Structures are given as C-alpha cells and as structure tokens.
Amino acid sequence: MERSEPPVGYAPSVPGQAGTPEAGPPRASFGRELVALAGLVALPLLVYYLWLCVSDRDNSGALFVPTLADFGRIPLPTWEAALVFGAWMAFQALLYQFLPGPWVQGAPLADGRRLRYRLNGLSAFVISILACWTCGYTGLAGKLLHDQLGPLLTTVNLFAFALALLLLLFGNGEHASRRHLFYGYFMGIELNPRIGTFDFKFFLESRPGLIGWAVLNLYFLTQQMPETGYGAPTVAMVLVVAFQVFYVADYFANEEKILSTMDIRHEKLGWMLVWGDLVWVPFTYTLQAHYLVRHTHELPYWAVGGIVALNVVGYIVFRGANSQKHRFRKDPGAAIWGKPPEIVRTAQDSLLLTSGWWGLARHINYLGDLMMALAWCLPCGFDSPLPYFYVAYFLILLIHRERRDNAACQAKYGADWDAYCRKVPWRIIPYVY
Ligand code: NDP
C-alpha cells in the first residue's frame, strides 16, 4: 500500500504507542498483548450475546446467563450472506471512488504533507438509501435481510478479522510493532493505508458500517409495522430511527469535520477500527430499533416532548462544539459567540480555544453525544436494560477516550496543556466531571 506517513515523528493518541517520538521503539509489553487478545475474543462474544438477547427467545430482549450450549445458537455464515455483504461493500466502494464531490486536504501529517480526500458521503448516503428503498419496494431487501441477518453478522465478523490480518501483513508500519503481534493486529500498524486515492480508513470509518446502521434501522422499522396492528410504526420506533438516521445524515453533511477527529488523525487502521466500523456500529447501534420490533408500547406526550428536547439540546451541544473547533482551527481570528476568541498558544504553535463551548469543558462535544445517546434509548421504556446498552457503553467509551486524549495532549503540549487544563478544569460535564 502507498506509504502515507513517515516512520517517525507522528504524534499519537496513545502515549507511548509504537514508533512515536516520545516512546522510541516499542517496548515489549505482555499487558498490551493480553488486553488486545482479550478484546479480540470478548468483543465479538459480547456482540453475539446481545444479538441472541434481542433476536432469540421471541425477541423478548431479556438478558440471560449464557451457557456453553448457547454457542450452538451463534448463526453460521452462508453464501447468500457473503453475497449480500460483498455486493454492499462493492456498491459502497464504487460510490466512494466515483461519485463526484469536492476534494479537500486533511490535517497536516508529521512530515508536513496533507492527504487529499474527496467528500461525496452525503450523495453516497442518499443513493444508498434510495437503492435500498427500491430493493425493499420489490420485497428483495426485506426477504434477504429477514433470512440472512444472523448469517450476515458472522460473515461480516469473519471479513473484519481477515481484513485486519491483511492490513497487518501488507501495511507499511513500524516493523518493530510486529513484535507485538496481537497489539499490532488490534491497533493497526499503518495510519493511512491507501491504494491510489482509495483511503481504506476514511472509507471504512464512514461508509459501509455507518450507512448500514441507517439501512438496518429502516429495515427494523418496516418489520415493526405489521406488529402494531395498525400498519404503521410506533412513535417510539419513529423517534429512534429518525434520531439515528438524522445523526448519520448530519455526519455526512459535515463530512469535512471528520478529518480533524482522533480516529482519522491519530488512530492506525487495525482490527479495532475495522471491526468497530463494520460489526460493532451496525449490529449494536441498531439494538434499540431491533428491540422495538416486538415491543409496540405507546409513549405519553410528555415523554415524547422530553425525549425530543433532550435529543435537540444534545445535538446543539455536539454539533455546536465540533463546528466551533473546526472553524477555529481554520480561521483562528473569527469571533466566538460574538467575542474575540480566548486561546492558549502552545510551543508547537498549535492554538487551543478556551472560550465558547471549549471554555465550558475540555470535551463538551462528548456531553452532547451522550445526551443524544440517552434520547435514543429512552423510547424503549424500562422493561429491559438491553436497549440501554448503547448509552452505557458510550459513557464508558467517551470517559476512556477523554482520558486517552488528555494524556496524548499532555504528552504533546506539556506545560501549555497544563495551563489549558487550569483554565478549563472540567473534562466533560461543567461543574460535575
Ligand atoms: P475531538 O474532536 O474533541 O478532538 C480532540 C482533539 O482536538 C485533541 O486531540 C486536540 O488535537 C484538539 N483539541 C482539543 N482541545 C482543543 C481546543 N480547546 N481547541 C482546539 N483544539 C483542541 O475528539 P474526537 O475525535 O474523540 O470526537 C469527535 C466527535 O466524534 C465527538 O463529538 C465525539 O462525541 C464523536 N464520537 C462519536 C463516536 C460514535 O461512535 N458515535 C465515537 C467517537 C467519537 P490537536 O491539538 O492535536 O489538533
């Protein structure tokens, strides 16, 4: 694959990560290997467990204590599922590669180069939804998904494991990191693997899994319609699907801003991102809609109003903060909430914004995301804890992510980061955390 990052000088998001200037050559670490191995085994099992809870036992969504016998209920891959997944990946790759869209430059790499990315995600999203709607209209998509959803889960799992292996074998990473076999496989060894202009990370991060999430949600909505007795989905289902499809559409409408996220800037492409994008996102983020297929309860008006308000406020915080940082990095002189921006200038000449949203907490954008996550779970009611898996997992993810980012920025900016932290003491929730 085209070499897209220099062997040294890349600022990592994980302090002490392989091949970083701070860390020098990677240190052998049994602990890292063990954690990576545990993740490789435990995370797919967790997805299967959630899958069995929501799709088996009359779709009750009840939790159960798994036994060895439950392994037998894991769906096996099929040729039909492989065909469906292959067609989906090929379709997405074609849209990614050939749909028109403006070219933009990514954030500077350690050697000063900037990669170019074509932004055509929104049109790919719209075309994909229309194509699936057409297939659904003919009955094809519904029948295929109904029969093949379980086998698809296993097929995509196998594909993700195989692709991560190829990335390890053929990636241009630090050779030393191959000594950390499981860790290198898990975290990846190359920052931006590319063939020509086809950027594997940007593609996987946004296209097949994220659009797949929206498509599966719409499928579950259609599956619920015959269950309600009045041929239409419940308000709870409409809320969950509308919120999440809007989130995905908004992601693509703001596609350029993805280029400044941690995943694109700092994470190498390994199992964690590949599997996360292809398996975790479409099969666990759809838990709520999947659960609602057989749970057709009605919601009181006050609950609907409260949930919509929570989602709207969460969105304002999330999008407002992310857009503000993006604009600030592009045009540091522009006014923030009508006033000149307050900043900390680092020795590396990076600017940290300390006013506006970013003066309230150092990751206020995570708070907005968490509010929306809760709004996506509440429509499911309180009969089962299963639909709340998303917000619980997301809380843990974002607390961990904030700590990783904090450590990485501390390692990178040193005393300047400490000064920023003194000025903005709250991590995610102002006056609370
Ligand atoms: P951020 O977009 O918050 O990026 C963090 C980086 O921004 C830091 O490493 C630093 O990079 C820079 N930075 C930090 N503070 C400042 C500041 N005050 N002023 C200017 N730059 C600053 O993090 P993420 O990529 O984690 O999150 C992006 C969005 O994606 C969030 O809203 C998050 O909630 C969401 N997300 C959603 C997920 C999902 O599954 N739905 C998963 C993960 C994230 P540097 O200085 O090096 O430029």
Short mmCIF file of C-alpha atoms and ligand atoms in Angstrom, two decimals:
data_model
loop_
_atom_site.label_atom_id
_atom_site.label_comp_id
_atom_site.label_asym_id
_atom_site.label_seq_id
_atom_site.Cartn_x
_atom_site.Cartn_y
_atom_site.Cartn_z
CA MET A 1 0.00 0.00 0.00
CA GLU A 2 1.07 3.54 -0.63
CA ARG A 3 3.21 4.79 2.21
CA SER A 4 1.36 7.72 3.67
CA GLU A 5 3.07 8.50 6.93
CA PRO A 6 6.66 8.85 7.92
CA PRO A 7 8.18 6.20 10.14
CA VAL A 8 8.85 8.62 12.97
CA GLY A 9 7.50 11.93 14.17
CA TYR A 10 3.82 11.04 14.20
CA ALA A 11 2.01 12.39 17.25
CA PRO A 12 -0.02 9.53 18.74
CA SER A 13 -3.25 9.48 20.67
CA VAL A 14 -1.92 6.74 22.93
CA PRO A 15 1.11 7.87 24.90
CA GLY A 16 3.99 5.52 24.48
CA GLN A 17 2.47 3.97 21.37
CA ALA A 18 4.76 2.16 18.99
CA GLY A 19 7.00 4.26 16.84
CA THR A 20 6.36 7.61 18.45
CA PRO A 21 8.98 10.21 19.12
CA GLU A 22 8.19 10.14 22.81
CA ALA A 23 8.26 6.41 23.06
CA GLY A 24 11.12 5.46 20.77
CA PRO A 25 10.96 1.89 19.55
CA PRO A 26 8.06 -0.07 21.02
CA ARG A 27 8.65 -1.71 24.35
CA ALA A 28 7.69 -5.35 24.69
CA SER A 29 4.57 -5.34 26.83
CA PHE A 30 2.87 -8.51 27.89
CA GLY A 31 -0.01 -6.47 29.35
CA ARG A 32 -0.77 -4.83 25.99
CA GLU A 33 -0.73 -8.18 24.25
CA LEU A 34 -3.08 -9.63 26.83
CA VAL A 35 -5.53 -6.73 26.63
CA ALA A 36 -5.57 -6.92 22.83
CA LEU A 37 -6.13 -10.68 22.89
CA ALA A 38 -8.92 -10.32 25.45
CA GLY A 39 -10.59 -7.68 23.22
CA LEU A 40 -10.35 -9.91 20.16
CA VAL A 41 -12.20 -12.70 21.97
CA ALA A 42 -14.54 -10.84 24.29
CA LEU A 43 -15.92 -8.12 22.00
CA PRO A 44 -17.28 -10.46 19.29
CA LEU A 45 -18.76 -12.68 22.02
CA LEU A 46 -20.45 -9.64 23.54
CA VAL A 47 -21.99 -8.76 20.18
CA TYR A 48 -23.28 -12.33 19.80
CA TYR A 49 -24.70 -12.24 23.32
CA LEU A 50 -26.58 -9.01 22.60
CA TRP A 51 -27.72 -10.46 19.30
CA LEU A 52 -29.12 -13.58 21.00
CA CYS A 53 -30.87 -11.44 23.63
CA VAL A 54 -32.61 -9.29 21.05
CA SER A 55 -33.30 -11.77 18.26
CA ASP A 56 -33.86 -15.08 20.05
CA ARG A 57 -36.42 -16.06 22.68
CA ASP A 58 -39.31 -14.37 20.87
CA ASN A 59 -37.39 -11.11 20.64
CA SER A 60 -38.07 -10.51 24.33
CA GLY A 61 -34.85 -8.59 24.84
CA ALA A 62 -34.44 -10.33 28.20
CA LEU A 63 -30.91 -10.82 29.47
CA PHE A 64 -29.86 -14.39 30.30
CA VAL A 65 -26.88 -16.15 31.79
CA PRO A 66 -25.11 -17.71 28.79
CA THR A 67 -24.01 -21.33 28.90
CA LEU A 68 -21.74 -23.32 26.60
CA ALA A 69 -24.85 -24.59 24.81
CA ASP A 70 -25.58 -21.04 23.67
CA PHE A 71 -22.53 -21.18 21.40
CA GLY A 72 -24.62 -23.51 19.26
CA ARG A 73 -27.07 -20.69 18.64
CA ILE A 74 -24.46 -18.47 17.03
CA PRO A 75 -25.54 -18.11 13.39
CA LEU A 76 -23.24 -19.65 10.81
CA PRO A 77 -22.17 -17.76 7.68
CA THR A 78 -23.92 -18.57 4.40
CA TRP A 79 -23.11 -17.98 0.76
CA GLU A 80 -26.17 -15.77 0.46
CA ALA A 81 -24.95 -13.59 3.34
CA ALA A 82 -21.48 -13.41 1.77
CA LEU A 83 -23.11 -12.33 -1.49
CA VAL A 84 -25.22 -9.65 0.21
CA PHE A 85 -22.21 -8.30 2.11
CA GLY A 86 -19.92 -8.48 -0.94
CA ALA A 87 -22.46 -6.59 -3.02
CA TRP A 88 -22.88 -3.96 -0.29
CA MET A 89 -19.12 -3.41 0.06
CA ALA A 90 -18.63 -3.25 -3.71
CA PHE A 91 -21.54 -0.81 -4.08
CA GLN A 92 -20.15 1.43 -1.33
CA ALA A 93 -16.62 1.27 -2.76
CA LEU A 94 -17.90 2.28 -6.21
CA LEU A 95 -19.87 5.20 -4.79
CA TYR A 96 -16.86 6.26 -2.73
CA GLN A 97 -14.47 6.13 -5.64
CA PHE A 98 -16.57 7.51 -8.46
CA LEU A 99 -19.27 9.86 -7.16
CA PRO A 100 -18.32 13.48 -7.76
CA GLY A 101 -17.54 15.70 -4.80
CA PRO A 102 -15.10 18.41 -3.76
CA TRP A 103 -11.53 17.43 -2.90
CA VAL A 104 -10.20 18.74 0.40
CA GLN A 105 -6.94 18.42 2.26
CA GLY A 106 -6.67 16.54 5.52
CA ALA A 107 -4.82 17.73 8.62
CA PRO A 108 -1.03 18.05 8.16
CA LEU A 109 0.90 14.83 8.72
CA ALA A 110 4.05 14.78 10.79
CA ASP A 111 6.21 15.45 7.73
CA GLY A 112 4.02 18.38 6.71
CA ARG A 113 2.27 16.59 3.83
CA ARG A 114 -1.51 16.65 3.64
CA LEU A 115 -3.56 13.86 2.11
CA ARG A 116 -6.43 14.68 -0.19
CA TYR A 117 -9.94 13.35 0.40
CA ARG A 118 -12.99 13.53 -1.83
CA LEU A 119 -16.16 14.43 0.03
CA ASN A 120 -19.08 12.61 -1.55
CA GLY A 121 -20.51 10.92 1.56
CA LEU A 122 -23.84 12.71 1.55
CA SER A 123 -24.67 11.73 -2.02
CA ALA A 124 -23.45 8.17 -1.33
CA PHE A 125 -25.76 8.06 1.69
CA VAL A 126 -28.80 9.35 -0.24
CA ILE A 127 -28.18 7.00 -3.19
CA SER A 128 -27.73 4.05 -0.83
CA ILE A 129 -30.98 4.76 0.99
CA LEU A 130 -32.84 5.16 -2.32
CA ALA A 131 -31.30 1.94 -3.68
CA CYS A 132 -32.28 0.02 -0.54
CA TRP A 133 -35.76 1.53 -0.64
CA THR A 134 -36.10 0.33 -4.25
CA CYS A 135 -34.95 -3.16 -3.27
CA GLY A 136 -37.30 -3.01 -0.28
CA TYR A 137 -40.15 -1.95 -2.53
CA THR A 138 -39.63 -5.04 -4.66
CA GLY A 139 -39.51 -7.16 -1.50
CA LEU A 140 -35.95 -8.25 -2.21
CA ALA A 141 -34.16 -6.40 0.61
CA GLY A 142 -36.71 -7.40 3.24
CA LYS A 143 -36.58 -11.07 2.31
CA LEU A 144 -32.77 -11.15 2.15
CA LEU A 145 -32.34 -9.36 5.46
CA HIS A 146 -35.03 -11.44 7.15
CA ASP A 147 -33.35 -14.70 6.15
CA GLN A 148 -29.73 -13.61 6.30
CA LEU A 149 -29.35 -11.11 9.14
CA GLY A 150 -27.85 -13.66 11.57
CA PRO A 151 -25.51 -15.23 8.98
CA LEU A 152 -24.59 -11.70 7.91
CA LEU A 153 -23.35 -10.90 11.41
CA THR A 154 -20.96 -13.86 11.31
CA THR A 155 -19.94 -13.19 7.71
CA VAL A 156 -19.03 -9.57 8.49
CA ASN A 157 -17.14 -10.70 11.60
CA LEU A 158 -15.04 -13.11 9.56
CA PHE A 159 -14.39 -10.45 6.93
CA ALA A 160 -13.27 -7.91 9.56
CA PHE A 161 -10.82 -10.40 11.11
CA ALA A 162 -9.42 -11.25 7.67
CA LEU A 163 -9.09 -7.62 6.55
CA ALA A 164 -7.28 -6.67 9.76
CA LEU A 165 -4.85 -9.53 9.09
CA LEU A 166 -4.18 -8.26 5.56
CA LEU A 167 -3.57 -4.78 6.96
CA LEU A 168 -1.04 -6.23 9.39
CA LEU A 169 0.71 -8.31 6.74
CA PHE A 170 0.84 -5.69 4.00
CA GLY A 171 0.71 -2.43 5.96
CA ASN A 172 3.62 -0.01 5.99
CA GLY A 173 4.01 0.28 9.72
CA GLU A 174 6.84 0.20 12.15
CA HIS A 175 8.34 -3.22 11.70
CA ALA A 176 9.09 -3.33 15.40
CA SER A 177 5.40 -3.22 16.20
CA ARG A 178 5.03 -6.62 14.56
CA ARG A 179 6.80 -7.96 17.59
CA HIS A 180 3.59 -7.08 19.40
CA LEU A 181 1.59 -9.50 17.37
CA PHE A 182 -1.86 -9.15 18.96
CA TYR A 183 -1.40 -5.48 19.82
CA GLY A 184 -0.26 -4.65 16.30
CA TYR A 185 -3.18 -6.60 14.86
CA PHE A 186 -5.62 -4.93 17.24
CA MET A 187 -4.41 -1.33 16.94
CA GLY A 188 -3.04 -1.49 13.38
CA ILE A 189 0.37 -0.53 12.13
CA GLU A 190 -0.35 2.00 9.38
CA LEU A 191 -2.04 5.37 9.84
CA ASN A 192 -3.47 5.89 6.37
CA PRO A 193 -3.33 2.76 4.21
CA ARG A 194 -4.21 3.72 0.65
CA ILE A 195 -4.27 2.25 -2.82
CA GLY A 196 -4.07 5.23 -5.15
CA THR A 197 -6.70 7.66 -3.89
CA PHE A 198 -8.71 4.92 -2.13
CA ASP A 199 -8.25 5.63 1.58
CA PHE A 200 -9.20 2.49 3.50
CA LYS A 201 -9.65 4.21 6.86
CA PHE A 202 -11.78 7.08 5.61
CA PHE A 203 -13.91 4.61 3.61
CA LEU A 204 -14.40 2.10 6.43
CA GLU A 205 -14.88 4.77 9.06
CA SER A 206 -17.82 6.32 7.31
CA ARG A 207 -19.37 4.29 4.52
CA PRO A 208 -20.37 0.60 4.76
CA GLY A 209 -21.00 0.43 8.53
CA LEU A 210 -22.47 3.85 9.15
CA ILE A 211 -24.81 3.76 6.15
CA GLY A 212 -25.52 0.12 7.06
CA TRP A 213 -26.62 1.31 10.52
CA ALA A 214 -29.22 3.63 8.95
CA VAL A 215 -30.38 0.95 6.48
CA LEU A 216 -30.80 -1.70 9.19
CA ASN A 217 -32.76 0.75 11.33
CA LEU A 218 -35.15 1.45 8.45
CA TYR A 219 -35.49 -2.30 7.90
CA PHE A 220 -36.43 -2.82 11.57
CA LEU A 221 -38.99 -0.03 11.27
CA THR A 222 -40.67 -1.82 8.37
CA GLN A 223 -40.56 -5.08 10.36
CA GLN A 224 -42.45 -3.49 13.22
CA MET A 225 -45.30 -2.20 11.06
CA PRO A 226 -47.29 -5.47 10.87
CA GLU A 227 -46.77 -5.99 14.61
CA THR A 228 -48.57 -2.84 15.75
CA GLY A 229 -51.93 -3.89 14.38
CA TYR A 230 -52.46 -0.58 12.58
CA GLY A 231 -49.90 -0.97 9.82
CA ALA A 232 -47.63 1.87 10.97
CA PRO A 233 -44.63 2.01 13.28
CA THR A 234 -44.98 3.19 16.88
CA VAL A 235 -43.91 6.69 17.92
CA ALA A 236 -41.06 5.12 19.92
CA MET A 237 -39.74 3.40 16.77
CA VAL A 238 -40.14 6.56 14.69
CA LEU A 239 -38.19 8.57 17.27
CA VAL A 240 -35.30 6.10 17.48
CA VAL A 241 -34.99 5.69 13.72
CA ALA A 242 -35.47 9.40 12.95
CA PHE A 243 -32.86 10.46 15.53
CA GLN A 244 -30.29 7.97 14.32
CA VAL A 245 -30.85 8.41 10.58
CA PHE A 246 -30.60 12.17 11.13
CA TYR A 247 -27.32 11.65 13.04
CA VAL A 248 -25.85 9.68 10.12
CA ALA A 249 -27.11 12.21 7.55
CA ASP A 250 -25.68 15.05 9.64
CA TYR A 251 -22.36 13.21 9.85
CA PHE A 252 -22.15 13.19 6.06
CA ALA A 253 -23.40 16.77 5.75
CA ASN A 254 -20.41 17.71 7.93
CA GLU A 255 -18.05 15.20 6.37
CA GLU A 256 -15.07 17.56 6.22
CA LYS A 257 -15.06 17.82 10.01
CA ILE A 258 -14.36 14.10 10.31
CA LEU A 259 -10.89 14.85 9.03
CA SER A 260 -9.98 16.51 12.31
CA THR A 261 -11.27 13.71 14.58
CA MET A 262 -8.97 11.49 16.62
CA ASP A 263 -9.72 8.41 14.55
CA ILE A 264 -8.66 9.99 11.28
CA ARG A 265 -5.73 11.97 12.66
CA HIS A 266 -4.22 9.62 15.19
CA GLU A 267 -5.59 6.05 15.08
CA LYS A 268 -3.91 3.46 12.90
CA LEU A 269 -6.13 1.16 10.88
CA GLY A 270 -6.26 -2.22 12.61
CA TRP A 271 -8.82 -4.65 13.95
CA MET A 272 -10.23 -2.12 16.41
CA LEU A 273 -11.35 0.31 13.72
CA VAL A 274 -12.16 -2.25 11.02
CA TRP A 275 -14.25 -4.46 13.29
CA GLY A 276 -15.69 -1.48 15.12
CA ASP A 277 -16.83 0.15 11.89
CA LEU A 278 -18.16 -2.99 10.21
CA VAL A 279 -19.56 -5.09 13.07
CA TRP A 280 -19.92 -3.02 16.24
CA VAL A 281 -21.61 0.03 14.74
CA PRO A 282 -24.26 -1.59 12.52
CA PHE A 283 -25.05 -4.51 14.82
CA THR A 284 -25.03 -2.88 18.28
CA TYR A 285 -26.12 0.68 17.44
CA THR A 286 -29.30 -0.83 15.98
CA LEU A 287 -30.17 -2.66 19.21
CA GLN A 288 -32.90 -0.19 20.15
CA ALA A 289 -34.72 -0.40 16.80
CA HIS A 290 -34.25 -4.18 16.75
CA TYR A 291 -35.68 -4.41 20.26
CA LEU A 292 -38.68 -2.27 19.33
CA VAL A 293 -39.74 -4.62 16.50
CA ARG A 294 -41.64 -6.74 19.03
CA HIS A 295 -42.20 -4.04 21.66
CA THR A 296 -45.02 -1.87 20.44
CA HIS A 297 -45.79 0.21 23.54
CA GLU A 298 -47.10 3.75 23.23
CA LEU A 299 -45.37 6.77 24.80
CA PRO A 300 -47.18 9.58 26.66
CA TYR A 301 -46.98 13.03 25.04
CA TRP A 302 -44.86 14.48 27.84
CA ALA A 303 -42.32 11.66 27.36
CA VAL A 304 -42.17 12.27 23.61
CA GLY A 305 -41.65 16.01 24.23
CA GLY A 306 -38.94 15.39 26.82
CA ILE A 307 -37.07 12.89 24.64
CA VAL A 308 -37.20 15.17 21.58
CA ALA A 309 -35.97 18.12 23.68
CA LEU A 310 -33.10 16.02 25.07
CA ASN A 311 -32.03 14.99 21.59
CA VAL A 312 -32.27 18.54 20.20
CA VAL A 313 -30.25 20.07 23.06
CA GLY A 314 -27.70 17.24 22.79
CA TYR A 315 -27.39 17.88 19.07
CA ILE A 316 -26.90 21.64 19.58
CA VAL A 317 -24.06 20.99 22.06
CA PHE A 318 -22.48 18.22 19.94
CA ARG A 319 -22.64 19.98 16.58
CA GLY A 320 -22.03 23.46 18.02
CA ALA A 321 -18.83 22.36 19.78
CA ASN A 322 -17.44 20.30 16.91
CA SER A 323 -18.18 23.03 14.35
CA GLN A 324 -16.70 25.72 16.59
CA LYS A 325 -13.41 23.84 16.94
CA HIS A 326 -13.32 23.14 13.21
CA ARG A 327 -13.96 26.80 12.32
CA PHE A 328 -11.44 27.99 14.91
CA ARG A 329 -8.69 25.77 13.55
CA LYS A 330 -9.43 27.04 10.02
CA ASP A 331 -9.76 30.70 10.97
CA PRO A 332 -8.35 31.34 14.47
CA GLY A 333 -9.25 35.04 14.37
CA ALA A 334 -13.01 34.54 13.84
CA ALA A 335 -15.33 35.64 16.65
CA ILE A 336 -16.52 33.02 19.14
CA TRP A 337 -20.03 33.72 20.38
CA GLY A 338 -19.61 37.33 19.22
CA LYS A 339 -16.29 37.94 21.02
CA PRO A 340 -12.63 37.57 20.04
CA PRO A 341 -11.52 34.00 20.84
CA GLU A 342 -9.58 33.29 24.04
CA ILE A 343 -6.69 30.98 23.34
CA VAL A 344 -3.67 29.14 24.69
CA ARG A 345 -0.81 29.13 22.18
CA THR A 346 1.38 26.04 22.52
CA ALA A 347 5.12 25.83 21.95
CA GLN A 348 4.31 23.72 18.87
CA ASP A 349 2.36 26.72 17.54
CA SER A 350 -0.98 24.92 17.88
CA LEU A 351 -3.84 27.01 19.22
CA LEU A 352 -6.21 25.75 21.90
CA LEU A 353 -9.55 27.51 22.16
CA THR A 354 -10.60 28.33 25.74
CA SER A 355 -13.81 30.27 25.13
CA GLY A 356 -17.21 29.41 23.66
CA TRP A 357 -18.14 25.73 24.02
CA TRP A 358 -14.50 24.87 24.65
CA GLY A 359 -14.35 27.17 27.67
CA LEU A 360 -17.11 25.15 29.38
CA ALA A 361 -15.39 21.74 29.38
CA ARG A 362 -12.45 20.20 27.54
CA HIS A 363 -14.70 17.68 25.78
CA ILE A 364 -18.08 19.35 25.88
CA ASN A 365 -18.75 17.71 22.48
CA TYR A 366 -18.87 14.33 24.28
CA LEU A 367 -21.60 15.65 26.58
CA GLY A 368 -23.80 16.45 23.57
CA ASP A 369 -23.21 12.99 22.17
CA LEU A 370 -24.12 11.40 25.50
CA MET A 371 -27.37 13.37 25.75
CA MET A 372 -28.35 12.16 22.29
CA ALA A 373 -27.37 8.59 23.20
CA LEU A 374 -29.76 8.68 26.17
CA ALA A 375 -32.53 10.12 23.98
CA TRP A 376 -32.06 7.16 21.61
CA CYS A 377 -32.59 4.64 24.43
CA LEU A 378 -35.43 6.19 26.43
CA PRO A 379 -38.17 5.48 23.80
CA CYS A 380 -37.64 1.78 24.51
CA GLY A 381 -39.11 2.12 28.01
CA PHE A 382 -37.87 0.31 31.07
CA ASP A 383 -38.95 -3.33 30.62
CA SER A 384 -35.43 -4.45 29.75
CA PRO A 385 -31.96 -2.98 30.34
CA LEU A 386 -30.88 -4.23 26.91
CA PRO A 387 -31.69 -1.06 24.88
CA TYR A 388 -29.65 0.97 27.40
CA PHE A 389 -26.54 -0.92 26.42
CA TYR A 390 -25.76 1.84 23.91
CA VAL A 391 -25.69 4.75 26.35
CA ALA A 392 -23.84 2.68 29.00
CA TYR A 393 -21.17 1.60 26.55
CA PHE A 394 -20.90 5.08 25.10
CA LEU A 395 -20.40 6.60 28.55
CA ILE A 396 -17.51 4.22 29.23
CA LEU A 397 -16.07 4.77 25.74
CA LEU A 398 -16.13 8.55 25.98
CA ILE A 399 -14.72 8.69 29.53
CA HIS A 400 -11.89 6.41 28.40
CA ARG A 401 -11.45 8.37 25.17
CA GLU A 402 -11.27 11.68 27.00
CA ARG A 403 -8.57 10.27 29.29
CA ARG A 404 -6.58 8.95 26.34
CA ASP A 405 -6.86 12.26 24.51
CA ASN A 406 -5.93 14.16 27.66
CA ALA A 407 -2.82 12.00 28.14
CA ALA A 408 -1.86 12.37 24.47
CA CYS A 409 -2.29 16.16 24.54
CA GLN A 410 -0.37 16.34 27.81
CA ALA A 411 2.50 14.39 26.25
CA LYS A 412 2.37 16.60 23.17
CA TYR A 413 1.86 20.07 24.65
CA GLY A 414 3.33 19.64 28.17
CA ALA A 415 3.11 22.79 30.30
CA ASP A 416 0.84 24.50 27.74
CA TRP A 417 -1.71 21.73 28.17
CA ASP A 418 -1.48 22.10 31.95
CA ALA A 419 -2.17 25.82 31.56
CA TYR A 420 -5.19 24.96 29.37
CA CYS A 421 -6.45 22.49 31.99
CA ARG A 422 -6.16 25.12 34.70
CA LYS A 423 -8.20 27.50 32.58
CA VAL A 424 -10.79 24.86 31.62
CA PRO A 425 -10.84 22.46 34.59
CA TRP A 426 -13.86 20.33 33.64
CA ARG A 427 -13.36 17.27 31.46
CA ILE A 428 -16.85 16.59 30.00
CA ILE A 429 -19.65 17.98 32.21
CA PRO A 430 -19.18 21.54 33.52
CA TYR A 431 -19.15 21.67 37.35
CA VAL A 432 -19.67 17.89 37.60
CA TYR A 433 -16.85 15.99 35.86
P1 NDP B 1 -12.29 15.81 19.36
O1 NDP B 1 -12.96 16.17 18.09
O2 NDP B 1 -12.72 16.50 20.61
O3 NDP B 1 -10.74 16.03 19.10
C1 NDP B 1 -9.77 16.06 20.13
C2 NDP B 1 -8.56 16.81 19.56
O4 NDP B 1 -8.90 18.18 19.32
C3 NDP B 1 -7.38 16.86 20.53
O5 NDP B 1 -6.58 15.70 20.39
C4 NDP B 1 -6.65 18.10 20.05
O6 NDP B 1 -5.95 17.74 18.86
C5 NDP B 1 -7.79 19.03 19.63
N1 NDP B 1 -8.23 19.90 20.72
C6 NDP B 1 -8.53 19.57 21.98
N2 NDP B 1 -8.94 20.63 22.68
C7 NDP B 1 -8.91 21.68 21.83
C8 NDP B 1 -9.24 23.06 21.97
N3 NDP B 1 -9.65 23.56 23.12
N4 NDP B 1 -9.10 23.86 20.89
C9 NDP B 1 -8.69 23.36 19.70
N5 NDP B 1 -8.36 22.04 19.52
C10 NDP B 1 -8.48 21.23 20.58
O7 NDP B 1 -12.35 14.27 19.70
P2 NDP B 1 -12.97 13.00 18.98
O8 NDP B 1 -12.36 12.77 17.66
O9 NDP B 1 -12.86 11.91 20.01
O10 NDP B 1 -14.54 13.32 18.82
C11 NDP B 1 -15.17 13.95 17.69
C12 NDP B 1 -16.67 13.74 17.81
O11 NDP B 1 -16.99 12.41 17.47
C13 NDP B 1 -17.22 13.96 19.23
O12 NDP B 1 -18.40 14.70 19.18
C14 NDP B 1 -17.48 12.57 19.73
O13 NDP B 1 -18.51 12.55 20.69
C15 NDP B 1 -17.83 11.85 18.46
N6 NDP B 1 -17.59 10.40 18.53
C16 NDP B 1 -18.64 9.57 18.20
C17 NDP B 1 -18.49 8.20 18.25
C18 NDP B 1 -19.63 7.30 17.92
O14 NDP B 1 -19.44 6.10 17.89
N7 NDP B 1 -20.83 7.83 17.69
C19 NDP B 1 -17.19 7.58 18.65
C20 NDP B 1 -16.18 8.55 18.97
C21 NDP B 1 -16.37 9.91 18.88
P3 NDP B 1 -4.72 18.55 18.24
O15 NDP B 1 -4.35 19.66 19.19
O16 NDP B 1 -3.68 17.52 18.06
O17 NDP B 1 -5.27 19.07 16.93
#
